[in-house]
Structures are given as C-alpha cells and as structure tokens.
mmCIF file of C-alpha atoms and ligand atoms in Angstrom:
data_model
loop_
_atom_site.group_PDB
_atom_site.id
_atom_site.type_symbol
_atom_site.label_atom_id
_atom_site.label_comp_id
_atom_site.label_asym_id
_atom_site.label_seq_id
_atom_site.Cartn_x
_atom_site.Cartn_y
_atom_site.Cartn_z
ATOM 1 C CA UNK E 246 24.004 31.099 -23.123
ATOM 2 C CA UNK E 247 24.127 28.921 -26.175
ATOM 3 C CA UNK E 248 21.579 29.958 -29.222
ATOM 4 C CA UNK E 249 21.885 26.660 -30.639
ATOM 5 C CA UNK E 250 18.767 23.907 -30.425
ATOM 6 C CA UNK E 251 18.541 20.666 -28.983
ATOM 7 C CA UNK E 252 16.167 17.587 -29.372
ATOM 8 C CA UNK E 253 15.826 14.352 -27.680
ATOM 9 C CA UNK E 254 12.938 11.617 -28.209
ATOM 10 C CA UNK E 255 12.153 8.114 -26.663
ATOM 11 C CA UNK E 256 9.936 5.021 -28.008
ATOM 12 C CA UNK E 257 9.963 3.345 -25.079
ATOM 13 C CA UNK E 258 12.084 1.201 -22.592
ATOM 14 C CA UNK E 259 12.253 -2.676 -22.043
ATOM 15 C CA UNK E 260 14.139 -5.560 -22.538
ATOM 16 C CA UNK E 261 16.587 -4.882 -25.536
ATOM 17 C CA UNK E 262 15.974 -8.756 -27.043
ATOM 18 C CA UNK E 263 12.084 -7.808 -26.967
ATOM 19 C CA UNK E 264 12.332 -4.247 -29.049
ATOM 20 C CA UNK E 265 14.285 -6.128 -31.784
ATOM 21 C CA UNK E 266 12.106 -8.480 -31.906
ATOM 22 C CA UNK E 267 9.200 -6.099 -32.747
ATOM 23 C CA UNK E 268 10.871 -4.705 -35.824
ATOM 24 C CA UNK E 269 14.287 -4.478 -37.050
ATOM 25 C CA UNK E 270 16.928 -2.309 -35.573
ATOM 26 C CA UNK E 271 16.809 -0.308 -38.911
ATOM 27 C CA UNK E 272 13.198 0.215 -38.910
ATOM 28 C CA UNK E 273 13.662 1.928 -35.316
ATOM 29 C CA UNK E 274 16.443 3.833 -36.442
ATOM 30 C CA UNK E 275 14.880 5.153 -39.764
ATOM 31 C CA UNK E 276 11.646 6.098 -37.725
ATOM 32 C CA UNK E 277 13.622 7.867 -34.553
ATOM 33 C CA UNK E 278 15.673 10.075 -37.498
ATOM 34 C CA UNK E 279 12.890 10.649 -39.324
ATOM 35 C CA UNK E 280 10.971 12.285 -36.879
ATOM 36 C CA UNK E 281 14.480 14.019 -35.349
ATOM 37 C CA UNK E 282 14.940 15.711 -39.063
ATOM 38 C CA UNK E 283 11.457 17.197 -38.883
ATOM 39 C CA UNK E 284 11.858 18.437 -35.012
ATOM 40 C CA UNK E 285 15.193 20.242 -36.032
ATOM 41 C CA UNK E 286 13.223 21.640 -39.240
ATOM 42 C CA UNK E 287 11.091 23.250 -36.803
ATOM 43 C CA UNK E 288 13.981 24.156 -34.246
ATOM 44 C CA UNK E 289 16.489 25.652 -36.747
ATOM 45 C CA UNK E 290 13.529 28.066 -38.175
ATOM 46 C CA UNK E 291 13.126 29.166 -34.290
ATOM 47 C CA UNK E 292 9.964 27.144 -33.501
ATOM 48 C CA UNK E 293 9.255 27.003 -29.451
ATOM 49 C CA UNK E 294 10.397 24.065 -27.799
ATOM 50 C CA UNK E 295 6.202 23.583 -26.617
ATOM 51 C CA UNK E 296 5.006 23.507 -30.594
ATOM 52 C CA UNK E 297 8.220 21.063 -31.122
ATOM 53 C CA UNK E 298 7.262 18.277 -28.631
ATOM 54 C CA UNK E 299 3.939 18.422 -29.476
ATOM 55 C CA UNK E 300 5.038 17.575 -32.726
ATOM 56 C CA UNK E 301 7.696 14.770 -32.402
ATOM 57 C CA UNK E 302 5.264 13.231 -29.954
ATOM 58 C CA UNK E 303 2.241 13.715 -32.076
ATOM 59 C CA UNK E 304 4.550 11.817 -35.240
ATOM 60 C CA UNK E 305 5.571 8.997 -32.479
ATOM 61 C CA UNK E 306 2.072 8.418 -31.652
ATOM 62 C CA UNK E 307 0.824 8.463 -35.330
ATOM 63 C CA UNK E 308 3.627 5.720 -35.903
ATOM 64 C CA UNK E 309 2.328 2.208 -35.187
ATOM 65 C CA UNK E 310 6.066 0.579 -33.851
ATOM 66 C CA UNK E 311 5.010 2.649 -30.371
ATOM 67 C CA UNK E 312 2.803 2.254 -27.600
ATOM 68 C CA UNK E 313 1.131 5.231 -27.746
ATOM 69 C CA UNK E 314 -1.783 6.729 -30.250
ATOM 70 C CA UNK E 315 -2.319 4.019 -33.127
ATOM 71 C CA UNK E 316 -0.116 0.779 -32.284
ATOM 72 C CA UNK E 317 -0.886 1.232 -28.153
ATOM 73 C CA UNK E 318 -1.322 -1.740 -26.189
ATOM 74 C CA UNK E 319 -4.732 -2.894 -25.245
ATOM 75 C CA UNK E 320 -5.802 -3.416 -21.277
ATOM 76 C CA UNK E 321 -7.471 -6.177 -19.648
ATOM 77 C CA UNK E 322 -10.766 -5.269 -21.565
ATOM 78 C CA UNK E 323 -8.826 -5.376 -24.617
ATOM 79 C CA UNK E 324 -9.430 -1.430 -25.274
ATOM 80 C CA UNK E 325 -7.059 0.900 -25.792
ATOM 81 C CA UNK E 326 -6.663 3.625 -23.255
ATOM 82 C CA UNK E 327 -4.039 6.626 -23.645
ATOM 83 C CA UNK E 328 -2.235 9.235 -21.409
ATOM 84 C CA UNK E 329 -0.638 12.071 -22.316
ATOM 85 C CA UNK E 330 1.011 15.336 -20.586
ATOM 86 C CA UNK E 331 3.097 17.768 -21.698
ATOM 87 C CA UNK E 332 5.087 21.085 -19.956
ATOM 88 C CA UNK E 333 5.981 24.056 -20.925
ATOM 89 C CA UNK E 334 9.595 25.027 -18.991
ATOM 90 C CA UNK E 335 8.842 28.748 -19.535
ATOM 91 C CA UNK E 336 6.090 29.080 -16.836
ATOM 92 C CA UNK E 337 5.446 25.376 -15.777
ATOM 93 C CA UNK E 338 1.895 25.502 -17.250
ATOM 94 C CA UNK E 339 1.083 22.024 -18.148
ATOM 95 C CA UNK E 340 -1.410 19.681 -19.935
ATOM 96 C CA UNK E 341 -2.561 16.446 -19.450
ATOM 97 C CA UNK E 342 -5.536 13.530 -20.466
ATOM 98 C CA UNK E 343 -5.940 10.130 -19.296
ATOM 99 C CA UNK E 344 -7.675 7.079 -19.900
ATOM 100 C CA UNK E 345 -8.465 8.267 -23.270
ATOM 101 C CA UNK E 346 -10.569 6.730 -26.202
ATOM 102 C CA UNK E 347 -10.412 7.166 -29.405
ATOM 103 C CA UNK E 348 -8.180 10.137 -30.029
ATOM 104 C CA UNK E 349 -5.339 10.351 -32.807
ATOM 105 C CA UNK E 350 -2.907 12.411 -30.765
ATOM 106 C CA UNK E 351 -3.323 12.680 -27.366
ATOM 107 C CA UNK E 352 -0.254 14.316 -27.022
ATOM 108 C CA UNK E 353 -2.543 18.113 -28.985
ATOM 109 C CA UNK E 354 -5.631 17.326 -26.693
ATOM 110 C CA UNK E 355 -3.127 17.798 -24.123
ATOM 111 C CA UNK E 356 -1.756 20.830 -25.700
ATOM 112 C CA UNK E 357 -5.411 22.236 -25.987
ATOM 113 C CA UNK E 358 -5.916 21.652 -22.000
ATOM 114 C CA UNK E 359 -2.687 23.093 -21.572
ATOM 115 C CA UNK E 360 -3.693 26.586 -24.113
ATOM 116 C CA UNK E 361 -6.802 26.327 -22.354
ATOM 117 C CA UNK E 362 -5.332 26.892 -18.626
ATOM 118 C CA UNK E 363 -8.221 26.301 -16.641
ATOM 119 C CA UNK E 364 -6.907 22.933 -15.706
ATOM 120 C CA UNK E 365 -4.029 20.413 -15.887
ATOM 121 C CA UNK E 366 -5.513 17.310 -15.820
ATOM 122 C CA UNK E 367 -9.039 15.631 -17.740
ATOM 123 C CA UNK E 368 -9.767 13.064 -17.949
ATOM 124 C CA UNK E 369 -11.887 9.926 -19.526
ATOM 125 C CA UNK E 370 -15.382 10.737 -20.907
ATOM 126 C CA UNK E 371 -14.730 14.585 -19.311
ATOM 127 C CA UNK E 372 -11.731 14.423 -22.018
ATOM 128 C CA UNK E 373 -13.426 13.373 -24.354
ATOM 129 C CA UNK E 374 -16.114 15.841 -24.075
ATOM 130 C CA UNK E 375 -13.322 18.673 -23.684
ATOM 131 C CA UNK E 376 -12.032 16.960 -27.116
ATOM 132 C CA UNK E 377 -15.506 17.440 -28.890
ATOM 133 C CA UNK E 378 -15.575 21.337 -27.265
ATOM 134 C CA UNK E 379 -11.909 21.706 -29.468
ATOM 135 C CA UNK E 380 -13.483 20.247 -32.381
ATOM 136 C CA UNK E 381 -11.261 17.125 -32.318
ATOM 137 C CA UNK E 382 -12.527 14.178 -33.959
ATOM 138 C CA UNK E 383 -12.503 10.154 -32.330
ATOM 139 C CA UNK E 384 -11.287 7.698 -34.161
ATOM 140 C CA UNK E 385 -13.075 4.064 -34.078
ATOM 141 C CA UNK E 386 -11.063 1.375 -32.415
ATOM 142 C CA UNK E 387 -9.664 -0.394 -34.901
ATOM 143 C CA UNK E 388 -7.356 2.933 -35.813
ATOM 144 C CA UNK E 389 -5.541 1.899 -32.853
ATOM 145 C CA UNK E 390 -5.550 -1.695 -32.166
ATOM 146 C CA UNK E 391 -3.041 -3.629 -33.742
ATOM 147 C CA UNK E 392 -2.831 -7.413 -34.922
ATOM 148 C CA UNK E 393 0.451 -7.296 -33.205
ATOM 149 C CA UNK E 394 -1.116 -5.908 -29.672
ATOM 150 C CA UNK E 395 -3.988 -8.200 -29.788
ATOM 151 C CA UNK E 396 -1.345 -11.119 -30.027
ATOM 152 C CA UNK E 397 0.586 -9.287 -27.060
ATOM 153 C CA UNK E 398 -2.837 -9.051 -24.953
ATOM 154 C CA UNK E 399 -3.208 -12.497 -25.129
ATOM 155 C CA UNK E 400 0.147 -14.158 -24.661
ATOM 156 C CA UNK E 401 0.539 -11.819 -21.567
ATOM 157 C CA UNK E 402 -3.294 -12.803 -20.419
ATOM 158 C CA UNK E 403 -1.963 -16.538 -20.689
ATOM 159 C CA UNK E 404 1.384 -15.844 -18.740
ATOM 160 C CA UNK E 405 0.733 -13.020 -16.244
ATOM 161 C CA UNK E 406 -3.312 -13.415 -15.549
ATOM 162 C CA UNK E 407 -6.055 -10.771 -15.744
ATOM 163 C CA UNK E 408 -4.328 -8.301 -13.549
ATOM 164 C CA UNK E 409 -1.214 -6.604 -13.360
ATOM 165 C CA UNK E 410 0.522 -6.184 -10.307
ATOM 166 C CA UNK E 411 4.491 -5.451 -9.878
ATOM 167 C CA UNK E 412 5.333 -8.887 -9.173
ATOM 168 C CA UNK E 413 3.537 -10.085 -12.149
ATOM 169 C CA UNK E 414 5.196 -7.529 -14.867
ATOM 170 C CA UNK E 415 7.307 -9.541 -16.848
ATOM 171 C CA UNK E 416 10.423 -8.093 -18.036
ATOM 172 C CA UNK E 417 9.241 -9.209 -21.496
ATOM 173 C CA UNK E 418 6.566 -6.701 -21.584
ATOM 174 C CA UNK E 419 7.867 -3.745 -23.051
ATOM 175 C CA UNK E 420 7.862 -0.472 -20.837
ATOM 176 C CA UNK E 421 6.434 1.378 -24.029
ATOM 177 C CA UNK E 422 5.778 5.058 -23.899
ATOM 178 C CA UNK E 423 7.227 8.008 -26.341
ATOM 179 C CA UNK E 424 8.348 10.888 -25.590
ATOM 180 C CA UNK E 425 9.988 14.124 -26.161
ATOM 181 C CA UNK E 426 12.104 16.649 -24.970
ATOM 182 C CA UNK E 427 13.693 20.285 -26.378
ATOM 183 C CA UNK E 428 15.721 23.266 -25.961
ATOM 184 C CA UNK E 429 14.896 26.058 -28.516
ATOM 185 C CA UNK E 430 16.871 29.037 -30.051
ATOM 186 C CA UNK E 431 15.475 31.465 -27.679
ATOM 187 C CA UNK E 432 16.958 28.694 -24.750
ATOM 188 C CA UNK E 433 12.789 27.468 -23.563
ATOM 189 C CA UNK E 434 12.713 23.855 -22.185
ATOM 190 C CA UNK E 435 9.749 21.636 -22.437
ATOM 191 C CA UNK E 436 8.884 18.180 -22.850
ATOM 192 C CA UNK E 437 5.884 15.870 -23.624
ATOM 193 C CA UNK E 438 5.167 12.284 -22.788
ATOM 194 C CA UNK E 439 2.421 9.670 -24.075
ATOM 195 C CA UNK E 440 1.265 6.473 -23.930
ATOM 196 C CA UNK E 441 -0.901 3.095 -24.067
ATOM 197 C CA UNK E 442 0.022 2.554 -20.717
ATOM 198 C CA UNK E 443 0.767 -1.228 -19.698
ATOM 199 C CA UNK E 444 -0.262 -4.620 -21.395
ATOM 200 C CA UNK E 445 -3.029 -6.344 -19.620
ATOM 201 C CA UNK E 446 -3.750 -3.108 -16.850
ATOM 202 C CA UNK E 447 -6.537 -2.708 -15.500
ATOM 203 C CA UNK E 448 -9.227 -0.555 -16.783
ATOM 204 C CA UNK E 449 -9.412 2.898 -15.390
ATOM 205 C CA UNK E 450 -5.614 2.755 -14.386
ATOM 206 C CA UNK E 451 -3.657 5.842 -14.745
ATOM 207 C CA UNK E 452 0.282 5.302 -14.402
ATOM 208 C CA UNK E 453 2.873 8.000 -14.436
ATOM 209 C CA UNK E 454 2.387 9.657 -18.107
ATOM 210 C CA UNK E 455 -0.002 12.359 -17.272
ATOM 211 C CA UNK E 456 1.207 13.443 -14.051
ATOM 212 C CA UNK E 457 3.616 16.021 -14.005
ATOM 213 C CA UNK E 458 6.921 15.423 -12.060
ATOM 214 C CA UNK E 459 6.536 11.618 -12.362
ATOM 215 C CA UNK E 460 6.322 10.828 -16.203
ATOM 216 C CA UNK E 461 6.792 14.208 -17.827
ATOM 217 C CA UNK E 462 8.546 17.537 -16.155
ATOM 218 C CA UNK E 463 10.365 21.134 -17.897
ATOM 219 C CA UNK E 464 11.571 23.842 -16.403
ATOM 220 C CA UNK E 465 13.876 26.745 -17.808
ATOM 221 C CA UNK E 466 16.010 27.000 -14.764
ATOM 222 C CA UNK E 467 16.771 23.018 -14.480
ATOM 223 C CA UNK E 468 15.983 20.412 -17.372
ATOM 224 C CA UNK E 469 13.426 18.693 -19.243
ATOM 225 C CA UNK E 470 12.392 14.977 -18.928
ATOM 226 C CA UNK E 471 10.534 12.666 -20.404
ATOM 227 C CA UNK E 472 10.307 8.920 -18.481
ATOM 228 C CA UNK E 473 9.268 5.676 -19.347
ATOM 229 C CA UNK E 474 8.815 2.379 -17.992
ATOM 230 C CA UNK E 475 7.151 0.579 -15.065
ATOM 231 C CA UNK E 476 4.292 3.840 -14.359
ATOM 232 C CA UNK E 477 3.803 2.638 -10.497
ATOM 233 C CA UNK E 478 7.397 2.789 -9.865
ATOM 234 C CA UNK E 479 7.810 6.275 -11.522
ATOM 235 C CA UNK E 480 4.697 7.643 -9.452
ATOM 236 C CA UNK E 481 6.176 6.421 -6.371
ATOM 237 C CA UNK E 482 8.940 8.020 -7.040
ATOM 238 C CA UNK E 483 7.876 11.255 -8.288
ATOM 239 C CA UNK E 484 10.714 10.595 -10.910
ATOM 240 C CA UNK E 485 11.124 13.231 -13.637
ATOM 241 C CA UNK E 486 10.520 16.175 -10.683
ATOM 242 C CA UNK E 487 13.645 14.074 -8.882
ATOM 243 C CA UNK E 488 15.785 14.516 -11.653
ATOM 244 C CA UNK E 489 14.875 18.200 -12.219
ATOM 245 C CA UNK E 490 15.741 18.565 -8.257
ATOM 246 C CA UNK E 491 19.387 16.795 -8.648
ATOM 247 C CA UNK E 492 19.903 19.562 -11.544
ATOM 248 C CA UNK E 493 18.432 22.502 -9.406
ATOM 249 C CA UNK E 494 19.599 21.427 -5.792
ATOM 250 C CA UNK E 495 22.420 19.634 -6.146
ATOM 251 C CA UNK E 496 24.255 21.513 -9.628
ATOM 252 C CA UNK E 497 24.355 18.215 -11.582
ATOM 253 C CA UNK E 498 23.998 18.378 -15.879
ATOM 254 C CA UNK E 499 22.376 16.338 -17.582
ATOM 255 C CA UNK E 500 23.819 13.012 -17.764
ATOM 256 C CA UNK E 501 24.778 13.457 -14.036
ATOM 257 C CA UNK E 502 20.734 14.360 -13.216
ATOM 258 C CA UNK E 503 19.372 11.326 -14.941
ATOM 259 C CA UNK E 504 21.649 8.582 -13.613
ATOM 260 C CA UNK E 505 21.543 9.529 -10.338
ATOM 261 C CA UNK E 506 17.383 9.750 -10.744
ATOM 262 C CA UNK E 507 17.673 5.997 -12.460
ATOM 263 C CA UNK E 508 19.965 5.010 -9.217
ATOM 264 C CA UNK E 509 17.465 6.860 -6.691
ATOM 265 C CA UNK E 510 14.357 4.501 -8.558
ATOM 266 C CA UNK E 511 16.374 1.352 -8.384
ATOM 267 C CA UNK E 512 17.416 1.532 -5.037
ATOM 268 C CA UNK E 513 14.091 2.863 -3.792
ATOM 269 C CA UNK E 514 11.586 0.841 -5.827
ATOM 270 C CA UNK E 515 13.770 -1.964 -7.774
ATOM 271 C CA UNK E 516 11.872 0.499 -10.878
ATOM 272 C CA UNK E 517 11.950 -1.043 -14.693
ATOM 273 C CA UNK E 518 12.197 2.001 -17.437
ATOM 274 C CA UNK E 519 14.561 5.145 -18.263
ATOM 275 C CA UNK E 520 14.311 9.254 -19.103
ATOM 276 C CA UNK E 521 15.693 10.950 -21.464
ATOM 277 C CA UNK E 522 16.870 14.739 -20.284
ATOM 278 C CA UNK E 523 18.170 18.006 -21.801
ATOM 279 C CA UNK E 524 19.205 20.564 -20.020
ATOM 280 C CA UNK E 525 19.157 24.661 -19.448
ATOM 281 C CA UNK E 526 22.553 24.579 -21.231
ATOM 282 C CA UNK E 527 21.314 22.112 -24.123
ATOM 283 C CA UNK E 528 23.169 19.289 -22.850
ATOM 284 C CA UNK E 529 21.056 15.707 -23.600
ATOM 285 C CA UNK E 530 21.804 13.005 -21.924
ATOM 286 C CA UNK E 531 19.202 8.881 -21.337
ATOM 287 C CA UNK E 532 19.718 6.619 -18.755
ATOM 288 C CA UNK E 533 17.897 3.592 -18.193
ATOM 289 C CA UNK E 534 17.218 0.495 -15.584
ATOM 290 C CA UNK E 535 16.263 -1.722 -18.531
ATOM 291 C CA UNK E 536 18.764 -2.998 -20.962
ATOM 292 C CA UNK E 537 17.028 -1.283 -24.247
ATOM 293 C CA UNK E 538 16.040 2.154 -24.621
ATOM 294 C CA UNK E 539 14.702 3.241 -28.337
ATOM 295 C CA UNK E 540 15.969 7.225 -28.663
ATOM 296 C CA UNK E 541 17.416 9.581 -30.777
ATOM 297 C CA UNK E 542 19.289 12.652 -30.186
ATOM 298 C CA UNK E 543 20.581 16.441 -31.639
ATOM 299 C CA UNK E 544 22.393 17.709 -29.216
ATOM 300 C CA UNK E 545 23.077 22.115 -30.068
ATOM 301 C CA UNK E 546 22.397 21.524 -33.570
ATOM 302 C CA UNK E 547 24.711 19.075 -34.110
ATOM 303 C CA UNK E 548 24.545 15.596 -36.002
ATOM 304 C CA UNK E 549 21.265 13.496 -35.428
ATOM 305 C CA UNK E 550 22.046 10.078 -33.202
ATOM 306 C CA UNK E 551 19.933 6.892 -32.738
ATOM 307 C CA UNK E 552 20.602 4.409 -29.880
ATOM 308 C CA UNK E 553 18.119 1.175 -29.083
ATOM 309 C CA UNK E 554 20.200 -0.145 -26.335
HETATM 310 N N1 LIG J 270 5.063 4.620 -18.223
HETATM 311 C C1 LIG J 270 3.869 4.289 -18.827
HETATM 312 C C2 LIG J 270 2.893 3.664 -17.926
HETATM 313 O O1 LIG J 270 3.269 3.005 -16.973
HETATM 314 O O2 LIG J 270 1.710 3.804 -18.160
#
C-alpha cells in the first residue's frame, strides 16, 4: 500500500453560469489551492487525515465565497443556520451539529462531539450549550450574513415563495456546501462536510450534511466522501454510504464508486449536487448531476488541481 497522501475539497455544486457569477473563476481557483497547499503542509509532515479535514473545512468555512460558516445562506427567517459532520475512516466514530447559530467553524464543534464520543449528533440550542461546555465562543450574526446572501434571500423569496419544496428549487440556487476528504501517510481515510444549508429553507430543517452516510461518510476499507447538493435528495438516498457500498460490494475505485452513486441519485430521485471521493488506495475522483462543481485535488502527493465545472 501506497505511503503517499491524498487531498480532495469541494465549495459546492450548482449551475456552472451561477458560481461564475459569484466571483471570478480565478478567485475560486486561488482560494481552492490555497487551502490545498496548507492541507498537503499538514499531510506531507504525517498529520492524520481527521486533523486535515477539520482543517481544510474549517479554512472553507472561514472563507466568505462558500455557503458554510461566514458567507452561508440565510433561511426563510433570514438567520443563518449551519450543519456540519465529519468521520473518522479508522473506526467510523463520527461527529456532527445542526441547525447551528453563531459558531465560526462548525466543522471543530463537530470534531469536539466527535473527541467527545458520547454522541454523534447535537444539535440546536443543545449544541450550542455543548459549544459553551468546550469553551467555544458565538459569534453575532452579522459575522456570517453577507450583503451578497441577503440579496440571494430575497430574489429567491420573490421567485420561489416562503418555502422550499423540490419542485420549487431553482436550478439557479446554488447547491452550496464544502467539504473535504483525505488519505494520510499512515493510509487513514476520513472526510468532513459543512454547510448553510439551502436558500430560503425552512427554519429547523436539517438536510443531508450532518448525517452520516448521506452527506458525509469514511471508512479505511472503502473510501471517503463528501456530497453536496439538493440535501432531501441525498437523504433519500442515503448517498455517500451508497458510494462507499459500490467500492466495498461491488470492487469499484474511485471514479467508478462516485458515478455510479451520481447515476443511482438521478435515476432514483432526479437529485441536483455531486461528491467528491478518495479512496483506500488514494485514488480521487468528483462526479456531479449539476453542470459546476468548485474542487480541487492532490492526488498521492502529486501536483495540486482546481476544476469549477
Ligand atoms: N447539501 C446541503 C443541504 O442540502 O443542506
């Protein structure tokens, strides 16, 4: 088995015409390398694949062209509320929040539940209490909220009403999530996913982020994955856990794994997003619904590659 490392990161899926719009190609390219250079820093001095995620996702979320931490979209209540999860492909323990308020990196407190190992899963004001137990700080509102998403809230309020529903999701809403998956030195899978959630949801709704096998999966003997897009679709679906079973039950690699899951949630559920994979061997491989797909790749240590469509 190979020593080498490998990294993969999202910023989201959606309609290619809409990411550009939000910022130059350039200025997504510049961020996703950025924040690949640091995550191979980490790998090529023999940091675990766990601490790694953690920390591309926690740089994503601190980066304001994502939906997720500051710069995530607002619901119908125009407040921000965040998911996170993350999985460790060692031993499967995982860690997850949602509907969270008011804390810079979701993507730690979900570490922290994860270190903590009592449970998997907090979430709202019980987060937020386990958040103040950890010694994390909130952050008021306007850390997060964006000109940009308040603009977003409202064009979306005018065009697809108060609610969100799957026939009202326009394709011009960007399936924004970020995410991050790894293969150390020692050869440990894990991955980490996190998130605003949708434009315009409803408050209290929960889509596929924080659960593990539908937004965010790892394990050493299969692949890690990291999804986004449409949450509904992806819970329905049980998506990143469907991948992870075409690599374990059927012997695909990576590429192979996350087609055929993309295939399995279009023909199933018509789904709207993508995943981005690596596998036990190191292999990474994205494949998407949607025609644009922000992510970056170093596949066994090799040169650093940035993709938006
Ligand atoms: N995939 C992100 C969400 O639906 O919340």
């Amino acid at each position: 088995m190979s020593n080498s490392y490998s990294l993969m990161i999202h910023g989201g899926a959606g309609a290619l015409e809409d990411l550009k719009h939000e910022a130059s190609e350039a200025v997504f390219q510049e961020s996703i390398t950025a924040i690949l250079e640091r995550g191979r820093q980490r790998l090529e001095r023999g940091d675990s694949a766990l601490d790694v995620v953690e920390y591309c996702a926690s740089l994503l979320e601190d980066d304001r062209l994502y939906n997720a931490g500051k710069g995530s979209v607002l619901n119908a209540d125009g407040k921000v509320e965040m998911d996170a999860a993350l999985m460790d492909g060692r031993d499967l323990r995982a860690g997850a929040v949602a509907g969270l308020k008011g804390i810079k990196n979701p993507i730690s407190l979900a570490r922290r539940v994860l270190e903590h190992g009592e449970h998997v899963l907090l979430m709202g004001d019980g987060a937020l209490e386990f958040a103040k137990f950890c010694q994390i700080d909130t952050y008021p509102d306007d850390y997060f909220i964006t000109e940009a998403r308040i603009k977003q809230l409202a064009e979306v309020q005018v065009t697809g009403g108060m609610t969100l529903d799957h026939e009202r999701v326009k394709p011009s809403q960007k399936l924004g999530t970020i995410g991050a998956v790894a293969r150390d030195i020692h050869g440990n899978l894990a991955a980490a996913t996190s998130t605003g959630g949708l434009v315009n949801k409803r408050w209290g709704r929960v889509g596929d982020t924080p659960i593990v096998g539908a937004g965010v999966f790892a394990d050493n003997d299969t692949c890690a994955v990291s999804a986004t897009g449409y949450g509904e679709q992806f819970l329905r679906t049980v998506f990143a856990k469907t991948i992870s079973d075409f690599v374990q039950f059927r012997g695909m690699d990576a590429q192979a794994a996350a087609q055929a899951g993309i295939d399995y949630l279009v023909a199933k559920v018509n789904g709207e997003g993508g995943a981005i994979v690596i596998d036990a061997a190191g292999r990474c491989a994205a494949a998407q619904s949607t025609s644009g797909l922000i992510r970056g790749w170093i596949e066994l240590g090799g040169e650093t590659h940035c993709k938006l469509g």
